[in-house]
Coordinates of C-alpha atoms and ligand atoms in Angstrom, one line a residue:
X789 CA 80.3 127.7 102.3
X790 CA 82.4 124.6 103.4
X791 CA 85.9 124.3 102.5
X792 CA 86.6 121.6 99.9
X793 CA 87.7 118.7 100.5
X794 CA 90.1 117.5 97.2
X795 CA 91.4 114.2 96.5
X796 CA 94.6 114.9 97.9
X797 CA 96.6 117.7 99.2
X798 CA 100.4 118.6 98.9
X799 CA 102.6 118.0 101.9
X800 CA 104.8 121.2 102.6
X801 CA 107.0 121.8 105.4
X802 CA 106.7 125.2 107.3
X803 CA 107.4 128.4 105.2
X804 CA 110.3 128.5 107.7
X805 CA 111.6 125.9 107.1
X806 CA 111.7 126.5 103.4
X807 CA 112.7 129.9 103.1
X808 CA 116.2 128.5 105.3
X809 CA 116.9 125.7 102.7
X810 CA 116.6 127.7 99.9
X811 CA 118.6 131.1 101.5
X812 CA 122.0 130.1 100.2
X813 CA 120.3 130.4 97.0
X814 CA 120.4 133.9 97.0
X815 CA 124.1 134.3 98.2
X816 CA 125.0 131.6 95.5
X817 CA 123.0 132.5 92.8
X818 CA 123.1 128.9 91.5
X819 CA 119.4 128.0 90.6
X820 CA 119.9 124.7 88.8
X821 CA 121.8 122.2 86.6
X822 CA 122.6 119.7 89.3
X823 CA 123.8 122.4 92.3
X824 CA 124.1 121.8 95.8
X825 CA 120.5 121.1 96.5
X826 CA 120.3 118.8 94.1
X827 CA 123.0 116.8 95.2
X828 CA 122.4 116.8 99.0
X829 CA 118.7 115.4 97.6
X830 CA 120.0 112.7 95.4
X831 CA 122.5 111.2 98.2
X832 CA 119.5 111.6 100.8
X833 CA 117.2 109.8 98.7
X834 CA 120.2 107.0 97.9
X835 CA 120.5 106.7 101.7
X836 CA 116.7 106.6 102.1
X837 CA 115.7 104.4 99.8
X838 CA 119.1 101.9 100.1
X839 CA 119.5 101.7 96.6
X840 CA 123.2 102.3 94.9
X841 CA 121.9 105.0 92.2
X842 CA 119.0 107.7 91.9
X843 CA 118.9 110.1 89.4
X844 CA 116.4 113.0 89.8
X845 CA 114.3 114.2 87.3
X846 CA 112.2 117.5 86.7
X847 CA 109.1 115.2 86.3
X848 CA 108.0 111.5 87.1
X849 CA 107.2 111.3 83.4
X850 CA 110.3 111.8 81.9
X851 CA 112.2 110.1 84.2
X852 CA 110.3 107.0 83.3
X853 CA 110.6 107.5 79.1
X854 CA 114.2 108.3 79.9
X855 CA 114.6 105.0 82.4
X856 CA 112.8 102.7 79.2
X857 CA 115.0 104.8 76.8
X858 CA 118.4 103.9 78.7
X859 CA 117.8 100.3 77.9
X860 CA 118.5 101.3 74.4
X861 CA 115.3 98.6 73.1
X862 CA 115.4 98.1 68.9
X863 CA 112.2 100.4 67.9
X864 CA 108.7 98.9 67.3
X865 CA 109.5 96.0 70.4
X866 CA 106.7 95.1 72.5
X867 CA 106.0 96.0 76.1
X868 CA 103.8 94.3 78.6
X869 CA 102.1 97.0 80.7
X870 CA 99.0 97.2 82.4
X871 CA 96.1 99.9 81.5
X872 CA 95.1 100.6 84.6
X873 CA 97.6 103.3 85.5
X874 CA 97.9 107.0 85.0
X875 CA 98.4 107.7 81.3
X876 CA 102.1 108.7 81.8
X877 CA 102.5 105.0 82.0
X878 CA 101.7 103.9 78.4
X879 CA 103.0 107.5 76.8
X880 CA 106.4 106.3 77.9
X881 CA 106.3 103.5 76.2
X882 CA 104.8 104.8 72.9
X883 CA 107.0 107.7 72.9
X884 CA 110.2 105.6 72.7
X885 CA 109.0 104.1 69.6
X886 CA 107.6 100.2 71.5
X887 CA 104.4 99.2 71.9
X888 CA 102.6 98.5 74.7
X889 CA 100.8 95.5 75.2
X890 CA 98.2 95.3 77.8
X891 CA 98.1 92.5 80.3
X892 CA 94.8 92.3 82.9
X893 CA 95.3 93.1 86.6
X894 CA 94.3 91.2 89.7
X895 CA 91.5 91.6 91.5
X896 CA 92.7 91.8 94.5
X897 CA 95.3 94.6 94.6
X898 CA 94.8 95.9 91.0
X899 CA 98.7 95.5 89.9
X900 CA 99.7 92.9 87.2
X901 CA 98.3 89.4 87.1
X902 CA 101.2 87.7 87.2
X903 CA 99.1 84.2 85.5
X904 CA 98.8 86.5 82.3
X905 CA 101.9 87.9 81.7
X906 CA 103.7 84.7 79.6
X907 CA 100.5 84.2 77.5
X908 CA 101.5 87.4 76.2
X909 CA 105.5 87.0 75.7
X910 CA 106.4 86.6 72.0
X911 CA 109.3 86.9 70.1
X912 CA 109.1 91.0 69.7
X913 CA 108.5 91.6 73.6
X914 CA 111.8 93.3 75.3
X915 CA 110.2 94.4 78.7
X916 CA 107.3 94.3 81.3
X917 CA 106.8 97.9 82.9
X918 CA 104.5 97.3 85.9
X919 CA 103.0 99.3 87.8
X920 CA 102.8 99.6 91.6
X921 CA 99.8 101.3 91.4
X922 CA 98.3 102.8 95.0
X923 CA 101.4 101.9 95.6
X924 CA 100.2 98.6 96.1
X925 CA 104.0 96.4 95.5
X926 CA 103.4 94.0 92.2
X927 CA 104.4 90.4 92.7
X928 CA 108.3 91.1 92.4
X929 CA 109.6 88.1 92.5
X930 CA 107.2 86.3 90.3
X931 CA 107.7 89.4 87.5
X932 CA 111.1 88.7 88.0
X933 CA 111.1 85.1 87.4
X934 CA 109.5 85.7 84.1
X935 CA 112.0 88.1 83.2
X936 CA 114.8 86.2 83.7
X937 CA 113.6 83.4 81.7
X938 CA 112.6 85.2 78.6
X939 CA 115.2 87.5 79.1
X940 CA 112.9 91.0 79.6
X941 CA 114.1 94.2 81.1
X942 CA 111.9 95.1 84.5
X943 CA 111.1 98.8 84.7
X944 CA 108.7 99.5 87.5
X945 CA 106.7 102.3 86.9
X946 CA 106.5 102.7 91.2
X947 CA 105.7 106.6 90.4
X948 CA 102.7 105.8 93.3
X949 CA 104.9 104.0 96.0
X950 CA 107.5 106.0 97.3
X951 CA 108.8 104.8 101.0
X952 CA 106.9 101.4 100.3
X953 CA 109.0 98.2 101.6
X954 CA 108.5 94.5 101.1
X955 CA 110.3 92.1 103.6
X956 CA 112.3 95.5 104.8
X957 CA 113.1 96.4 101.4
X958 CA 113.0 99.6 99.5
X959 CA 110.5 99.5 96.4
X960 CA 113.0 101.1 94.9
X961 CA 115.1 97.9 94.6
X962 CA 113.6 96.0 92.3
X963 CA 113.7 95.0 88.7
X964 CA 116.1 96.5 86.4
X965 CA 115.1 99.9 87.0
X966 CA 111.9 101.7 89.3
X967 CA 110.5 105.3 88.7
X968 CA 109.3 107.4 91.6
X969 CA 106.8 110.8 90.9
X970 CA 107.5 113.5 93.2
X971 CA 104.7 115.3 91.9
X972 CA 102.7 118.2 94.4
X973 CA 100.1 115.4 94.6
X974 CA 102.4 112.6 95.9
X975 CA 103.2 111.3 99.1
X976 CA 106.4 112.6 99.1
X977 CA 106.8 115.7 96.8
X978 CA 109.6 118.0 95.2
X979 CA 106.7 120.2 93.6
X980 CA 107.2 118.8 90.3
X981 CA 109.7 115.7 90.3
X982 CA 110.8 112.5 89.9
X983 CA 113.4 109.8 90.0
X984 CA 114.9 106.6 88.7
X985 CA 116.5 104.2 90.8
X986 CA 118.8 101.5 89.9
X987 CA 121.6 99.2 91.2
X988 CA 123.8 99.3 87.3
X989 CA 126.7 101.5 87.6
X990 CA 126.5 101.7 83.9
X991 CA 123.3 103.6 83.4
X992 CA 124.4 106.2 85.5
X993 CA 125.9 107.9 82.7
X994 CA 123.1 107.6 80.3
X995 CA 120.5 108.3 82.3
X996 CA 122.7 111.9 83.5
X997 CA 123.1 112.3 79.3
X998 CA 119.7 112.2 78.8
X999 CA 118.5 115.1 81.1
X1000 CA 121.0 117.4 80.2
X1001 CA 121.4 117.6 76.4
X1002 CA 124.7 115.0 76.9
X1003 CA 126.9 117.5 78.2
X1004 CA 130.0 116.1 80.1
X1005 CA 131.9 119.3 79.6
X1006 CA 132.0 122.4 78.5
X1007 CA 133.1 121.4 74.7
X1008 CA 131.8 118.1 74.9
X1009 CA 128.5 116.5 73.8
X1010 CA 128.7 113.2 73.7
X1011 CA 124.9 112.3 73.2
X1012 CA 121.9 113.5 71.9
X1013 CA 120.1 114.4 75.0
X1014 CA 117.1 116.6 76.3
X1015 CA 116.7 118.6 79.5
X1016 CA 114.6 117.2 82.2
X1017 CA 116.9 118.5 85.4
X1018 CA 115.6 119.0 88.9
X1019 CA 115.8 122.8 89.5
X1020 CA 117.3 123.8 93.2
X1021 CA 114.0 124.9 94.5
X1022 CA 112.7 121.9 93.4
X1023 CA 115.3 119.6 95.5
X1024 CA 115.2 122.1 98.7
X1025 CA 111.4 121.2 98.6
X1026 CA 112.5 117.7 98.4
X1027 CA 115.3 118.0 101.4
X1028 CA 112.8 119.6 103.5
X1029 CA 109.6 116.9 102.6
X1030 CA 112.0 114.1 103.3
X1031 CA 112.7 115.1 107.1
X1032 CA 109.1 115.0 108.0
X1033 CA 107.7 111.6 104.9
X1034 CA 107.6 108.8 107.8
X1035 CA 105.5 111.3 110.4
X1036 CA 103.7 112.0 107.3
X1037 CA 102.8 107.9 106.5
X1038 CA 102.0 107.7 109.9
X1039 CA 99.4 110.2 109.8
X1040 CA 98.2 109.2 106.3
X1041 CA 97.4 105.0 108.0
X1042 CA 95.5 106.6 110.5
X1043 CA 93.4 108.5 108.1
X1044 CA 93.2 104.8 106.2
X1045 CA 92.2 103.0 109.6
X1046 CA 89.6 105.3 110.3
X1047 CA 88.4 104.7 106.6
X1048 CA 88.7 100.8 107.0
X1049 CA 86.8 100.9 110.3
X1050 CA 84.0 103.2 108.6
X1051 CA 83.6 101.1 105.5
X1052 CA 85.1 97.3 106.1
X1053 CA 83.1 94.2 106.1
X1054 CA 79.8 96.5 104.0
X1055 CA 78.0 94.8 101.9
X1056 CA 78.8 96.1 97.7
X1057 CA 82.1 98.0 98.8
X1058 CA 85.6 96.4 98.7
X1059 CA 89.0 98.0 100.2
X1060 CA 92.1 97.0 98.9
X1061 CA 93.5 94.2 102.0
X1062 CA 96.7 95.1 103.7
X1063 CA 99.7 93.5 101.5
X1064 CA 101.8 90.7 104.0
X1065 CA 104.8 91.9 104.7
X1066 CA 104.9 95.2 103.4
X1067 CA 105.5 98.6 105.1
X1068 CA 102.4 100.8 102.8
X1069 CA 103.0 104.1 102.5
X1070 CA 99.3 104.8 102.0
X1071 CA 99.0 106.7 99.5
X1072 CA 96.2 106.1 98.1
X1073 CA 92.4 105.4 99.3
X1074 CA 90.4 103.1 96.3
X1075 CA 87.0 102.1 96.9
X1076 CA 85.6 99.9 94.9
X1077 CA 81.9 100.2 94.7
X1078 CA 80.5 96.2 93.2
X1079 CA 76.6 95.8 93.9
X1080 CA 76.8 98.4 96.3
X1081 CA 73.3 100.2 96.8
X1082 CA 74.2 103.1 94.9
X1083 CA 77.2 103.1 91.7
X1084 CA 80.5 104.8 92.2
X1085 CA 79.1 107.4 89.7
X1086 CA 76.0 108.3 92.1
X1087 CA 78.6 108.2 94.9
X1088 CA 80.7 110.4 93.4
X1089 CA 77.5 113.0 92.8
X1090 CA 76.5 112.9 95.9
X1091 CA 80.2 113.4 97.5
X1092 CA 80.4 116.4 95.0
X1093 CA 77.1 118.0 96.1
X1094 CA 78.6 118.7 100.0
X1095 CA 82.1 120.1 98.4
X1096 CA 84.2 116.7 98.1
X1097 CA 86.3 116.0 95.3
X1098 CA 86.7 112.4 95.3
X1099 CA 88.7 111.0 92.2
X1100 CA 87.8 108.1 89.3
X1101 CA 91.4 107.3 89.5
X1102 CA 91.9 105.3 87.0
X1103 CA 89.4 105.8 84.5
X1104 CA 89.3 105.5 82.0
X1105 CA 91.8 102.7 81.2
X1106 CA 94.7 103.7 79.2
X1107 CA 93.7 101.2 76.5
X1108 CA 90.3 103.0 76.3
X1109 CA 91.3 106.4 75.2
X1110 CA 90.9 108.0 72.5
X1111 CA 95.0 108.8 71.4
X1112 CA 95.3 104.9 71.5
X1113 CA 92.1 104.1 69.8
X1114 CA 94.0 103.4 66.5
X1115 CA 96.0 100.7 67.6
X1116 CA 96.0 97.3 67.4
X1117 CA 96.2 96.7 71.1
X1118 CA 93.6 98.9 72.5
X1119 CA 90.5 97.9 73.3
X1120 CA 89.4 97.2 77.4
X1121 CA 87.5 94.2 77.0
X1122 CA 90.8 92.4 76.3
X1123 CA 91.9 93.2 80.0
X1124 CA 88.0 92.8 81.9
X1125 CA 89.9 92.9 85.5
X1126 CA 91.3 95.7 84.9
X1127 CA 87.8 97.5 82.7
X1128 CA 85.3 96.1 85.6
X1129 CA 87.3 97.6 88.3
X1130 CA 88.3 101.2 86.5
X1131 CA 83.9 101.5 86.2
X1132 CA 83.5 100.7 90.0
X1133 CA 86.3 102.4 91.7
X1134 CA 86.5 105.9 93.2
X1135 CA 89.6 107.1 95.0
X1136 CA 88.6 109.2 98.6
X1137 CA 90.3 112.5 99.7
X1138 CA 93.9 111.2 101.3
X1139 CA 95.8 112.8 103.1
X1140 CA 98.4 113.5 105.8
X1141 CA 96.0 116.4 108.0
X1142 CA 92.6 114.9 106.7
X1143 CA 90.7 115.2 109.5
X1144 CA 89.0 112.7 111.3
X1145 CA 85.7 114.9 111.4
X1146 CA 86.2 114.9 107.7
X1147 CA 86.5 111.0 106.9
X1148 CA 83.6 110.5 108.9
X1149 CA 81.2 113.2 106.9
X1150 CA 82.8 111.3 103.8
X1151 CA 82.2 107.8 105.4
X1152 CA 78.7 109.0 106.6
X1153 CA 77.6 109.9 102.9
X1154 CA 78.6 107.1 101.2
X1155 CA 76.6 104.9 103.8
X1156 CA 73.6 107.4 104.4
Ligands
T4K338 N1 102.9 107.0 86.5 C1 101.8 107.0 87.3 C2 101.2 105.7 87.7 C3 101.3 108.2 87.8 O1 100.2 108.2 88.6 C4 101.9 109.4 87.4 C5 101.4 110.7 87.9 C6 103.0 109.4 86.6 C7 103.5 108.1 86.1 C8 103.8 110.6 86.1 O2 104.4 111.3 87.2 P1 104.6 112.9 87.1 O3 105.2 113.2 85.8 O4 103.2 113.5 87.3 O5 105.5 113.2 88.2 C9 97.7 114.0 89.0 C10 99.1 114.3 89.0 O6 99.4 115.4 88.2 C11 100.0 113.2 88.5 O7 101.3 113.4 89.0 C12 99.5 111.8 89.0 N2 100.3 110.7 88.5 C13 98.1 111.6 88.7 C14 97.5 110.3 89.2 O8 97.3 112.6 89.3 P2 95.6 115.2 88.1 O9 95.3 115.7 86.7 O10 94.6 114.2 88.7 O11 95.9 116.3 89.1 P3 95.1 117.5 89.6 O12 95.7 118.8 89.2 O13 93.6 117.3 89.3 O14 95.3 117.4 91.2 C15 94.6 116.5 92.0 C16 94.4 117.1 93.4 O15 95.6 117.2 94.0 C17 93.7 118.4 93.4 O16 92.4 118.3 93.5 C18 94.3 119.1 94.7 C19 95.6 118.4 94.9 N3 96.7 119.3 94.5 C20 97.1 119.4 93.2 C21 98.1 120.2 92.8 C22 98.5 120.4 91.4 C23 97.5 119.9 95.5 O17 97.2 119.8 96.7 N4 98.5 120.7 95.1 C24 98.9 120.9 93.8 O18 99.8 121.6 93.6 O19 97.0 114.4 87.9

């Protein structure tokens, strides 16, 4: 049988290369709490990203509930948010005790619609967590704008847009805080991972508290923290990922080109357009299938039947699931944007060393 072809596939450097990054581990015998690795990672990803603070995090997840936590908001505040998004997004929100209030996206790059967001501003709302989703960039300085009127936080969940740049500008710049998902399925990985960037000195030391239990020395706890530390292996994947990302983008638009070749200008299937003036990092591939000759479902059967694994990323919408049925913002006919595009849209396999042979069988199925 044919191999499978998945949705994505993780980005590793050589075994070589690896097993040299992580050697001093065994002389040093240091496997985590914020070692060598970890550090050489964070100021590397400082440096890469030109922002003046990142702080690493086991997971994506919990560096984004511990970036909305930092802002210290009063309990039971409201949070405009989008549901089109991985579910992290909204569990964030509702597991620091706010509530997330859903706002439609566009239809043209799927982040927030910017026209909607001060319909929904009342006198409970504390922040807008976008998301940069495909990593697709959200209007930034629009969002901002807003902010700074009403007085909101900005916490960009940009968990999909790692490397992304708007007018030569890290995504990792913008708002009050951004959080990046090094997860194995990412662009840029660290296995499991994740990090929050910001340019306030004084969140550095919360955002430290939080992931390790508040321990600033050995006899002192100074808050009530968790544990969500980057572990050494975890960072020497990330060193070693982060010499070869931008060979890795490079390779990941080609794969995109030879999809937007394939499947622009058909008739019942729309591509996201190429965002002006910003540098993509491609790391996504959404199709959406709108009175298209066959549905995204029947696409995604027949794609299945010859061994590809493409992905209904993202439905359904995070307003439509069942652990938020309950509340009194759920429901995804309130955001129709957002529900019409999460019942037409079907991610393709993406990745750096998809083959070209490959996008064409995919390409060649869907228009068969
Ligand atoms: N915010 C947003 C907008 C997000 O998309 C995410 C995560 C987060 C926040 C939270 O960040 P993290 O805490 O995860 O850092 C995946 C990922 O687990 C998740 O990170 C990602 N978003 C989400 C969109 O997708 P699944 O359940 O679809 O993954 P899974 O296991 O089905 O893998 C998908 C494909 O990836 C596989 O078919 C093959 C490939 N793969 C997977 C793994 C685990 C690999 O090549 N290597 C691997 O190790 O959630």
């Amino acid at each position: 049988m044919e191999e499978k072809i998945l949705v994505t596939r993780s980005s590793m450097p050589s075994m070589d290369e690896y097993i040299e990054e992580i050697r001093d581990l065994w002389e040093s015998h240091w496997l985590t709490n914020m070692g060598i690795k970890h550090q050489k990672l964070q100021s590397e990803l400082e440096k890469y990203c030109d922002v003046p603070h990142a702080i690493l995090y086991t997971n994506g997840h919990l560096a984004l509930e511990n970036a909305i936590a930092a802002m210290q908001f009063q309990e039971g505040g409201e949070v405009i948010t989008t549901p089109f998004t991985f579910v992290s997004t909204t569990h964030a929100i509702v597991r620091n005790g706010l509530v997330p209030v859903f706002c439609d996206v566009n239809e043209v790059d799927y982040t927030i619609d910017v026209t909607k967001i001060e319909e929904l501003i009342t006198d409970k709302t504390v922040a807008i967590v976008p998301v940069h989703v495909y990593g697709n960039l959200c209007d930034v300085g629009t969002i901002q704008k807003i902010a700074d009127k009403h007085n909101l936080k900005v916490i960009y969940d940009a968990a999909h847009a790692f490397g992304v740049q708007y007018k030569g500008v890290n995504a990792a710049n913008f708002g009050d805080a951004s959080m990046f998902s090094f997860h194995a399925t990412k662009v840029f990985n660290t296995i499991e991972g994740g990090a929050v960037t910001f340019a306030d000195d004084s969140l550095v030391q919360v955002l430290n508290d939080m992931k390790n239990f508040g321990i600033r020395g050995q006899e002192s706890i100074a808050y009530v923290g968790g544990n969500a530390k980057m572990s050494e292996f975890q960072a020497a994947m990330g060193i070693c990922n982060l010499r070869h990302l931008d060979e890795e983008i490079q390779k990941r638009k080609s794969v995109a080109e030879h999809y937007r070749e394939r499947l622009s200008g058909v008739d019942g299937i729309r591509l996201c357009k190429e965002q002006p003036e910003v540098k993509h990092n491609y790391s996504y591939f959404p199709v959406v299938f709108d009175g298209y000759k066959y549905t995204r479902d029947e696409i995604f059967e027949m794609l299945g039947k010859e061994n590809i694994v493409a992905r209904k990323y993202f439905y359904p919408l995070t307003n439509d699931i069942e652990c938020y049925a309950d509340y009194p913002t759920a429901g995804a006919q309130k955001t129709p944007v957002a529900k019409h595009t999460a019942d037409r849209v079907l991610t393709l396999p993406m990745y750096a060393d998809l083959s070209s042979e490959a996008v064409d069988k995919i390409c060649d199925i869907i228009l068969k």
